[in-house]
One Martini backbone bead per residue (centre of mass of N, CA, C, O) as a GRO file, in nm:
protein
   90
    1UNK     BB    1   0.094   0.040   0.024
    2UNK     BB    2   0.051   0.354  -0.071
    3UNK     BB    3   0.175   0.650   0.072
    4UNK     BB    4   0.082   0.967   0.106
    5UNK     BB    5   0.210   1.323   0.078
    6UNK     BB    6   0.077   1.617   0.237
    7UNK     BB    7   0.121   1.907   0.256
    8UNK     BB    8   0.084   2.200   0.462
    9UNK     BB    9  -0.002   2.480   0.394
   10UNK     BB   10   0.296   2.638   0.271
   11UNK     BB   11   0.401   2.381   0.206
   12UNK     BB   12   0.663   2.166   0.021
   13UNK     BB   13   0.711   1.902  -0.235
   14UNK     BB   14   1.050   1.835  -0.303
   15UNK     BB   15   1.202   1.627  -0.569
   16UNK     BB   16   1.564   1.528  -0.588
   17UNK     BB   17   1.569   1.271  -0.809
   18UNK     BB   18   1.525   1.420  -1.061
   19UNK     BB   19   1.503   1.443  -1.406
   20UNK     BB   20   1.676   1.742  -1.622
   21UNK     BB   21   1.680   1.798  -1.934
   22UNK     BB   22   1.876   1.817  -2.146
   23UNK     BB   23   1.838   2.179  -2.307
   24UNK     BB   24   1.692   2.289  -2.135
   25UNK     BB   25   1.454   2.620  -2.140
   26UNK     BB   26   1.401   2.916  -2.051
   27UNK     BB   27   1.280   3.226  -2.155
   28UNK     BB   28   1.552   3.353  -2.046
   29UNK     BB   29   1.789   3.098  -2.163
   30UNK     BB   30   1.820   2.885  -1.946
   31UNK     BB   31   2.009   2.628  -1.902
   32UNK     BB   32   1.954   2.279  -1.837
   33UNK     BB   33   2.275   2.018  -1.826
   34UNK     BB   34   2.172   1.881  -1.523
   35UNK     BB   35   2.131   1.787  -1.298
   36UNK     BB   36   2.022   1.811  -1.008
   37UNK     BB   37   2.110   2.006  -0.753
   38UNK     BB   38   2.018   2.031  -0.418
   39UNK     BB   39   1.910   2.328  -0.520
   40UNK     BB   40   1.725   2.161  -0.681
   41UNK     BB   41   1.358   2.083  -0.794
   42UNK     BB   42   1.052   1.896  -0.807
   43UNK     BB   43   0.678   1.989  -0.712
   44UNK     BB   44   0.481   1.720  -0.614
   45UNK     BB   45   0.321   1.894  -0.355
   46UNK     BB   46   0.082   2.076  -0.197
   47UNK     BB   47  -0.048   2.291  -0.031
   48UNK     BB   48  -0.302   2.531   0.026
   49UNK     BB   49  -0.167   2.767   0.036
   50UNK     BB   50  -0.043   2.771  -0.236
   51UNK     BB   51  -0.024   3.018  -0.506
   52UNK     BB   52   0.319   3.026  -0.665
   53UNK     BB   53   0.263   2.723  -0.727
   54UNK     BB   54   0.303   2.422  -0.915
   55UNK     BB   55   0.316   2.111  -1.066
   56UNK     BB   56   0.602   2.049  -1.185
   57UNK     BB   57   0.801   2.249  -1.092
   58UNK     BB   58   1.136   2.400  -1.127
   59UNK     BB   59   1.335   2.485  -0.838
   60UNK     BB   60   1.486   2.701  -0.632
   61UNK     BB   61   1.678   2.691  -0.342
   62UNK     BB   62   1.845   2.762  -0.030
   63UNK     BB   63   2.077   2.621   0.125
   64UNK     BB   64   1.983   2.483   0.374
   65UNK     BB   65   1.675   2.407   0.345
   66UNK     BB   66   1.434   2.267   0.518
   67UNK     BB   67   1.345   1.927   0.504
   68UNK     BB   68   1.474   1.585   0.513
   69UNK     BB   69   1.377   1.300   0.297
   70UNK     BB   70   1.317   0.924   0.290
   71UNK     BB   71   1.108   0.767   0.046
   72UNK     BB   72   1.153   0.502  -0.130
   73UNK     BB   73   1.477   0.572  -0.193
   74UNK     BB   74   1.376   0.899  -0.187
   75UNK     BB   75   1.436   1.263  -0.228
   76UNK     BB   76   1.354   1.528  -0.031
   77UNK     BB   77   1.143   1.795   0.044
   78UNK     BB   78   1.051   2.018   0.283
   79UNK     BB   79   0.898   2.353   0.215
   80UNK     BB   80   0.861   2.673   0.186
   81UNK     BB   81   0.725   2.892  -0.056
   82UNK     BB   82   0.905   3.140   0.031
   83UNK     BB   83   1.201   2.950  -0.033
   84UNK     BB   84   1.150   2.998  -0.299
   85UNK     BB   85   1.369   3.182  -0.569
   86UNK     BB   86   1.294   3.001  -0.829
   87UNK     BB   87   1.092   2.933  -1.164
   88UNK     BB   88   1.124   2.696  -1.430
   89UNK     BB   89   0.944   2.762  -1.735
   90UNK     BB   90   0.794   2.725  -2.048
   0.00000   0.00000   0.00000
């Protein structure tokens, strides 16, 4: 049975396992040509209060942010959706 992971108010839950297409560019032209480093993931869930982003975003966020877990062998990260620096939309 798997158990879904809902975060609430305005946390985010960011999959830091993500593989990000090698040449994708947003429309600033910036090229994302390397796999996520731990300050870059995308966005698996959101609480409710959540208003500046939706499901599937690529995010920046600021080195040792968040609360960092693991399960099912995938690592997560719980942050306030405050602490999002950037988001890379197509």
């Amino acid at each position: 049975m798997t158990v879904k992971i809902k975060p609430l108010e305005n946390y985010v839950l960011i999959s830091l396992d993500e593989d990000i297409e090698q040449g994708e560019s947003d429309d600033l032209g910036l090229i994302m040509s390397h796999k996520p480093e731990p300050e870059c993931g995308v966005i698996k869930e959101l609480g409710d209060s959540c208003t500046m982003t939706k499901l599937g975003d690529i995010v920046y966020f600021a080195k040792f942010s968040g609360e960092a877990i693991e399960r099912d062998d995938k690592k997560y990260l719980f942050l306030k959706e405050y602490d999002i620096l950037a988001i890379l939309r197509k």
